[in-house]
mmCIF file of C-alpha atoms in Angstrom:
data_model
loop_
_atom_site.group_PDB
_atom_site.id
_atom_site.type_symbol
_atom_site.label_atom_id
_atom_site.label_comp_id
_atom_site.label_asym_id
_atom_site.label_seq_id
_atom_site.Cartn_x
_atom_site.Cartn_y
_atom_site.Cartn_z
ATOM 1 C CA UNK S 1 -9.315 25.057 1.580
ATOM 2 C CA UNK S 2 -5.762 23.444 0.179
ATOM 3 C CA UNK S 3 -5.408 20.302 -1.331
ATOM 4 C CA UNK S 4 -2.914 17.784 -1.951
ATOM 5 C CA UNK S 5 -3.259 14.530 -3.913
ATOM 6 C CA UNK S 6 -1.226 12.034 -3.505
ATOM 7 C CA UNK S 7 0.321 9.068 -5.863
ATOM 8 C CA UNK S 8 2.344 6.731 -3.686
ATOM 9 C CA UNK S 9 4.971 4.332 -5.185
ATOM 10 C CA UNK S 10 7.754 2.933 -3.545
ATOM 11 C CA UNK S 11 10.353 -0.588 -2.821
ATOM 12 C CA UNK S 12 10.811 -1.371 0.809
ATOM 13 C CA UNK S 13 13.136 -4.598 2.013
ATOM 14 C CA UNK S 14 10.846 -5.994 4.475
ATOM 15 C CA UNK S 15 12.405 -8.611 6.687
ATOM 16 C CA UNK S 16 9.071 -10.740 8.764
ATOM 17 C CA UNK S 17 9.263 -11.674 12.039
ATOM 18 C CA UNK S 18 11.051 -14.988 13.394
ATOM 19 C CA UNK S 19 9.237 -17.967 12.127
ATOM 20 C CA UNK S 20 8.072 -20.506 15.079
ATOM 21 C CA UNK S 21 11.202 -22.125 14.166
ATOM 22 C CA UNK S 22 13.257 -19.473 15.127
ATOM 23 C CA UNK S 23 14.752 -18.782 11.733
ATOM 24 C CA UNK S 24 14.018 -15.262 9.950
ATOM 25 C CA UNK S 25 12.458 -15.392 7.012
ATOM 26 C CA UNK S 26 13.916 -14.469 3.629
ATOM 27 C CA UNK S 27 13.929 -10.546 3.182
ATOM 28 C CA UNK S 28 11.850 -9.813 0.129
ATOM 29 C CA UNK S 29 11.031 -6.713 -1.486
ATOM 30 C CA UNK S 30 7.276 -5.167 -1.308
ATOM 31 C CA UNK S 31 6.276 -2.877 -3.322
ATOM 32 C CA UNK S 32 3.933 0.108 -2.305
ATOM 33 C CA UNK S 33 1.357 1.286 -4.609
ATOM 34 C CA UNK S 34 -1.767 4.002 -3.754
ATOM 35 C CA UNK S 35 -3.001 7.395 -4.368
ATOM 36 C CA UNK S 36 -4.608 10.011 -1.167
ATOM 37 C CA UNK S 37 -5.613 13.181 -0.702
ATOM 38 C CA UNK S 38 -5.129 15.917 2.097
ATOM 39 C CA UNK S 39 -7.207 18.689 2.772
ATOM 40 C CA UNK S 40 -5.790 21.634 5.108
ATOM 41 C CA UNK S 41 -7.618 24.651 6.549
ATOM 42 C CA UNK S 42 -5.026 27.423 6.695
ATOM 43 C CA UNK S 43 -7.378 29.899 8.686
ATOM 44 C CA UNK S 44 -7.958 27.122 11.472
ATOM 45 C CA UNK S 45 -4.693 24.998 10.609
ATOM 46 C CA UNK S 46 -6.937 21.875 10.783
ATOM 47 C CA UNK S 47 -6.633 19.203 8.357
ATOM 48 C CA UNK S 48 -7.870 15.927 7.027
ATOM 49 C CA UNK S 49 -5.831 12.916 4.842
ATOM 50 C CA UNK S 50 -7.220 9.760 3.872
ATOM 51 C CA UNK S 51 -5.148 7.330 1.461
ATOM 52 C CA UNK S 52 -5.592 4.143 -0.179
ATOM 53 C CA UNK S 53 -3.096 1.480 -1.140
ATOM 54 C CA UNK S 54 -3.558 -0.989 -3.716
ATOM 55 C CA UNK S 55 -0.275 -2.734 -2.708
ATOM 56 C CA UNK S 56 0.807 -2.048 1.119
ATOM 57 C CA UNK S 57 3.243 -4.965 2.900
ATOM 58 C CA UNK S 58 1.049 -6.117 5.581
ATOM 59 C CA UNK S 59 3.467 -5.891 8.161
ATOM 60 C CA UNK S 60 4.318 -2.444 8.240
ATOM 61 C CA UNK S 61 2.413 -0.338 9.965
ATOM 62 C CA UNK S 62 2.027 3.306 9.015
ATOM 63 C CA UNK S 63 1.921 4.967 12.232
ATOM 64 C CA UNK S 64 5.586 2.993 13.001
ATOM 65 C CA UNK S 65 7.316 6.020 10.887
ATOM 66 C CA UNK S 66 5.409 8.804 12.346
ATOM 67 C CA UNK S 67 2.446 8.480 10.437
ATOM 68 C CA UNK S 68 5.483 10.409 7.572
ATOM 69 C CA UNK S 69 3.278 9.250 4.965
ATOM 70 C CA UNK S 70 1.261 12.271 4.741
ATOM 71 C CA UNK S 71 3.530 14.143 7.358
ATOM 72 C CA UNK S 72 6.057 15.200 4.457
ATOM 73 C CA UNK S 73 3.122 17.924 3.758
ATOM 74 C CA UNK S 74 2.644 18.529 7.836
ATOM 75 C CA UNK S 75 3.163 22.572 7.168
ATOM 76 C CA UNK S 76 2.024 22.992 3.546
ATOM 77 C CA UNK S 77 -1.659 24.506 5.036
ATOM 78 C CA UNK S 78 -0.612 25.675 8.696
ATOM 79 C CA UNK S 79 -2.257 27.736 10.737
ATOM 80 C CA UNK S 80 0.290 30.945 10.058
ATOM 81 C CA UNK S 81 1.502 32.242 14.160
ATOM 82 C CA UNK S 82 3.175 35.377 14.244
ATOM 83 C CA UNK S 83 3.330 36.047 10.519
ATOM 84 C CA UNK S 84 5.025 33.076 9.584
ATOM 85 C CA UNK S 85 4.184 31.944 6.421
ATOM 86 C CA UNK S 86 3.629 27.786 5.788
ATOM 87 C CA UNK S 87 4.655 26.283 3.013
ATOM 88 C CA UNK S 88 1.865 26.762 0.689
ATOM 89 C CA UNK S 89 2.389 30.412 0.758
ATOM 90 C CA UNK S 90 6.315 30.403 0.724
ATOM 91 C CA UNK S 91 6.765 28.211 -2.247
ATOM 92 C CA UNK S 92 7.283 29.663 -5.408
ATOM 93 C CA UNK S 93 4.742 26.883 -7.292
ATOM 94 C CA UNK S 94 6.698 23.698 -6.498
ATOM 95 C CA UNK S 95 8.797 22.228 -3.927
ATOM 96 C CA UNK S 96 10.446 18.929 -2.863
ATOM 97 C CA UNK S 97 9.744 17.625 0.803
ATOM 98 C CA UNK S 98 12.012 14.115 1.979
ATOM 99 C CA UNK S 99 11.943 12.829 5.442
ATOM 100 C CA UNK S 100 14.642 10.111 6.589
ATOM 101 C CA UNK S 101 12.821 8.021 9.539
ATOM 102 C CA UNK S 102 15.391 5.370 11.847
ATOM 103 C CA UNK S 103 13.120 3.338 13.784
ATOM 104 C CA UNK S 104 15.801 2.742 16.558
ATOM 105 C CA UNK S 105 16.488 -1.189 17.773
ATOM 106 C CA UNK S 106 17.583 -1.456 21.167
ATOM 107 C CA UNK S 107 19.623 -4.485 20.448
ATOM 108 C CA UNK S 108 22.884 -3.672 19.019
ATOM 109 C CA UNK S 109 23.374 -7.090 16.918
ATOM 110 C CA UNK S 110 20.297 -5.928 14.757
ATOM 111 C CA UNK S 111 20.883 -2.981 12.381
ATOM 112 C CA UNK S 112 18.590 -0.143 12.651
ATOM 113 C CA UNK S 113 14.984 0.572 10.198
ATOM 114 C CA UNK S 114 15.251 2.928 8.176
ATOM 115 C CA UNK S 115 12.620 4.431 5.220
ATOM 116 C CA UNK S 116 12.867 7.164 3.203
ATOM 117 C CA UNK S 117 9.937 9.097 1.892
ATOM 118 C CA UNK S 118 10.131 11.609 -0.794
ATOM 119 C CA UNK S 119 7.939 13.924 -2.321
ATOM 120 C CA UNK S 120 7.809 16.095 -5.588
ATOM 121 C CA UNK S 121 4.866 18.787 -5.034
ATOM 122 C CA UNK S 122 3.941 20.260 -7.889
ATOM 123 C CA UNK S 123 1.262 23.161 -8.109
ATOM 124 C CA UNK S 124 -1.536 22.520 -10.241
ATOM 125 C CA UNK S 125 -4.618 25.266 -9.709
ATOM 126 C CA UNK S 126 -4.669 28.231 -7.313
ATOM 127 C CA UNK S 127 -5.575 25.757 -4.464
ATOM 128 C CA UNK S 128 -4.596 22.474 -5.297
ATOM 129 C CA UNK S 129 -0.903 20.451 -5.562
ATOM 130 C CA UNK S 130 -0.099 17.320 -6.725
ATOM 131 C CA UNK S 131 2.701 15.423 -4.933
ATOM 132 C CA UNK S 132 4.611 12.403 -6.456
ATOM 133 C CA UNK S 133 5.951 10.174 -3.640
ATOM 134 C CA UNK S 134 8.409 7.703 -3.130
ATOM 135 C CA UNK S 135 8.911 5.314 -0.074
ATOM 136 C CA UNK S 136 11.925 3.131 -0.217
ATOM 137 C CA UNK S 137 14.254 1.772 2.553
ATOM 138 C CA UNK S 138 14.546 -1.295 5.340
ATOM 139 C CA UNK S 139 11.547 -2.551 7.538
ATOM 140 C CA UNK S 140 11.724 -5.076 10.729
ATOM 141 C CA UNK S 141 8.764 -5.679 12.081
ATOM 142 C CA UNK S 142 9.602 -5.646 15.407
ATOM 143 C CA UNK S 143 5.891 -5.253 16.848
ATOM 144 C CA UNK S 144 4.020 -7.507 15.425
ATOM 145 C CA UNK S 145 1.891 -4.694 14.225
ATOM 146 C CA UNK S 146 0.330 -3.277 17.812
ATOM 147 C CA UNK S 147 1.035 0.792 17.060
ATOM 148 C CA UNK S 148 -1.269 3.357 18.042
ATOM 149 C CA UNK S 149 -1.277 6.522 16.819
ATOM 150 C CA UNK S 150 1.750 9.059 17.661
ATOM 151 C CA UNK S 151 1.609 11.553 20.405
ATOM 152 C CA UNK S 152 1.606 15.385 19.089
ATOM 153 C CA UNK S 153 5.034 16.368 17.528
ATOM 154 C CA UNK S 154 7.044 20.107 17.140
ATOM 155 C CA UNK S 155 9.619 20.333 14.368
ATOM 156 C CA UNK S 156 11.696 22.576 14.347
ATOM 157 C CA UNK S 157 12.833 24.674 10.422
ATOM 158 C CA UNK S 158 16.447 26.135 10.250
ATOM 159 C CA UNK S 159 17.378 27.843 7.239
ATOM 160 C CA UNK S 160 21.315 26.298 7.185
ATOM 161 C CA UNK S 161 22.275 24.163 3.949
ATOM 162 C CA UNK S 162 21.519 26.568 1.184
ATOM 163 C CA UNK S 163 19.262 29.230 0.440
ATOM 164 C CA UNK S 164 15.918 27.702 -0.899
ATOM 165 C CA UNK S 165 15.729 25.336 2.089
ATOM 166 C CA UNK S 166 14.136 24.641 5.354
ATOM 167 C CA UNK S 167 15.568 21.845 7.129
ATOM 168 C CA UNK S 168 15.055 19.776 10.599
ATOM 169 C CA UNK S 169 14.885 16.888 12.865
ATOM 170 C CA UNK S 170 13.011 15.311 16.331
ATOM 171 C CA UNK S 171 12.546 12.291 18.380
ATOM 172 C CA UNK S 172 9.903 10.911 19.216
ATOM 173 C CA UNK S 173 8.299 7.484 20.579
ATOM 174 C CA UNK S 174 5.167 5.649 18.942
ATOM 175 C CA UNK S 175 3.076 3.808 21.400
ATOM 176 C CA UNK S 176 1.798 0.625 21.291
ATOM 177 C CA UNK S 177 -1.208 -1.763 22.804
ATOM 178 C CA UNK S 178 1.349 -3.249 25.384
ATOM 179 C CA UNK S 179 1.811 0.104 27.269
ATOM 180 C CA UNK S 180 5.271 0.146 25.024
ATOM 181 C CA UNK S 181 7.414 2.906 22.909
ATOM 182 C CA UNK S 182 9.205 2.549 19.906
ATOM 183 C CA UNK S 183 11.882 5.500 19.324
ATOM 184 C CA UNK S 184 12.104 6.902 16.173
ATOM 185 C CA UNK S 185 14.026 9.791 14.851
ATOM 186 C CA UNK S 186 12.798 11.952 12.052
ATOM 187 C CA UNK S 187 15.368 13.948 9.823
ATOM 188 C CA UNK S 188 13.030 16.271 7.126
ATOM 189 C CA UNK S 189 13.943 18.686 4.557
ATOM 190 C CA UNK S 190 12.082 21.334 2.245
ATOM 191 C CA UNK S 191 13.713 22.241 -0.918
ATOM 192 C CA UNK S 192 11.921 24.966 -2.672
ATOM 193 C CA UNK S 193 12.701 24.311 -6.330
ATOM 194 C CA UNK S 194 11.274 27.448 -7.862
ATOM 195 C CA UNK S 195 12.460 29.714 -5.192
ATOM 196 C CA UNK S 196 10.348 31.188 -2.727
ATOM 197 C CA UNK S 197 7.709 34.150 -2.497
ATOM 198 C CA UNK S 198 9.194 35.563 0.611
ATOM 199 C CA UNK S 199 12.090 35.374 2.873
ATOM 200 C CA UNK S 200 12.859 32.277 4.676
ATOM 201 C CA UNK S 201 12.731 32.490 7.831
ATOM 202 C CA UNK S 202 13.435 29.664 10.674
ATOM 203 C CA UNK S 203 10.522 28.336 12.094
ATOM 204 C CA UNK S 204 8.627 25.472 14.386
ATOM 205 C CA UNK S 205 5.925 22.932 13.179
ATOM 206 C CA UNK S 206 3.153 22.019 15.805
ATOM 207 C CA UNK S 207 1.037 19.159 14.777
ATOM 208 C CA UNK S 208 -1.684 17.578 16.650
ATOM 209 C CA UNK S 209 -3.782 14.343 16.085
ATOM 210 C CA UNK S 210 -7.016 13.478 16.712
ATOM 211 C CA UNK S 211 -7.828 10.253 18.312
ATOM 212 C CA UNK S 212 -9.932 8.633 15.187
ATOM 213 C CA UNK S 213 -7.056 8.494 13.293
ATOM 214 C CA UNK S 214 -6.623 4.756 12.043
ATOM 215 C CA UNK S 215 -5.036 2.344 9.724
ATOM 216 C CA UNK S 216 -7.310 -0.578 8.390
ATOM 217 C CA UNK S 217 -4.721 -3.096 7.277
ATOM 218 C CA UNK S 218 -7.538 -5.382 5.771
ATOM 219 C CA UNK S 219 -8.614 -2.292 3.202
ATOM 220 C CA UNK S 220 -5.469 -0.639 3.200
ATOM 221 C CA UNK S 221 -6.819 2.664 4.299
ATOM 222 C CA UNK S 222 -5.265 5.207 5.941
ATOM 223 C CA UNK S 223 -6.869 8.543 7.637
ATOM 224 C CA UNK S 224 -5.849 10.765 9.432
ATOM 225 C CA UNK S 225 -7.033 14.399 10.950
ATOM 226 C CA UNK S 226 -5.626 16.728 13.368
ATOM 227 C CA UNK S 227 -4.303 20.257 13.137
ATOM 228 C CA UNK S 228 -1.159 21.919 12.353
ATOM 229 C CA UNK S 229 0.349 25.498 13.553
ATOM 230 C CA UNK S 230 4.008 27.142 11.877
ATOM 231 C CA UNK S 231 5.052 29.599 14.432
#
């Protein structure tokens, strides 16, 4: 079994929803603040996260990026297809993951979401990594909080900037209680610090979630489970 704890920190500009008034609120800056912990199978690529948050702004909703929280680590402990090695075994000891979400808005007069979230993995036994994140960027709440969790996702790993990097991006839309979709576009990049143990080679991510996946905005928890295959 791998495992990954996590300490979150972060600034986002959160802007709330229109007032009954009809006047938007004053953006203010909220401050994210929690630790978590993922546990991956490599041999069956299944994997469990849970995370807490002492300080979480209550209107933004986790699954809105792509549940990205924990997905910066979605190969670290892949099921390995066709020899290709995840990131746990290609790393050299440490690594840097970032993902740039854009929550698209379909009205042009409104800029679009972004957040960034960051991670410095860094190994700490034979089995275990710690990863420092960051979360920073620009949140509308443009839902009123309604997300459910994201369909299954592939992404894609080209070996293009430099040589101790995997980089790629994908689309996809996160459902909500109305029957509704909110596109989102997901940009992520490895860099592998220390070099790595092998080759890179290019690559594809599957990751599937299971349906108990939640977010409990009273306790500010956040789980998730599903399983994840590098091919």
């Amino acid at each position: 079994m791998l495992v990954i704890l996590f300490d979150y920190n972060g600034t986002i500009n959160i802007q709330p929803i229109k007032s009954r008034s009809n006047k938007i609120n004053q953006i203010i800056a909220a401050q994210i603040i929690g630790k978590g912990s993922l546990n991956a199978d490599p041999e069956t690529g299944k994997f469990s996260a849970s995370a807490f948050f002492e300080q979480f702004p209550a209107i933004f909703h986790p699954f809105s990026v792509g549940v990205s929280i924990f997905g910066i680590a979605c190969s670290h402990g892949s099921y390995s297809n066709y020899g290709v090695p995840n990131i746990y075994n290609l790393s050299n000891g440490n690594y840097r993951s970032r993902r740039e979400i854009v929550l698209v808005n379909n009205n042009p007069q409104k800029n679009n979401n972004q957040i960034i979230i960051e991670g410095n993995f860094q190994k700490v036994s034979p089995n275990i990594y710690r990863a420092s994140v960051e979360i920073s960027g620009n949140y509308i709440d443009n839902n009123q909080l309604n997300y459910k969790i994201p369909p299954n996702y592939a992404l894609p790993l080209t070996n293009q900037a430099n040589p101790n990097s995997l980089q790629g991006n994908f689309s996809m839309g996160i459902p909500d209680t109305t029957g509704g979709t909110t596109p989102i576009t997901i940009n992520h990049i490895y860099q592998f610090t220390n070099g790595t143990t092998l080759p890179i080679r290019n690559c594809i991510t599957e990751v599937f979630y299971n349906a108990e996946s939640f977010w409990d905005i009273n306790k500010k928890e956040l789980f998730l489970s599903g399983t994840s295959i590098i091919k």
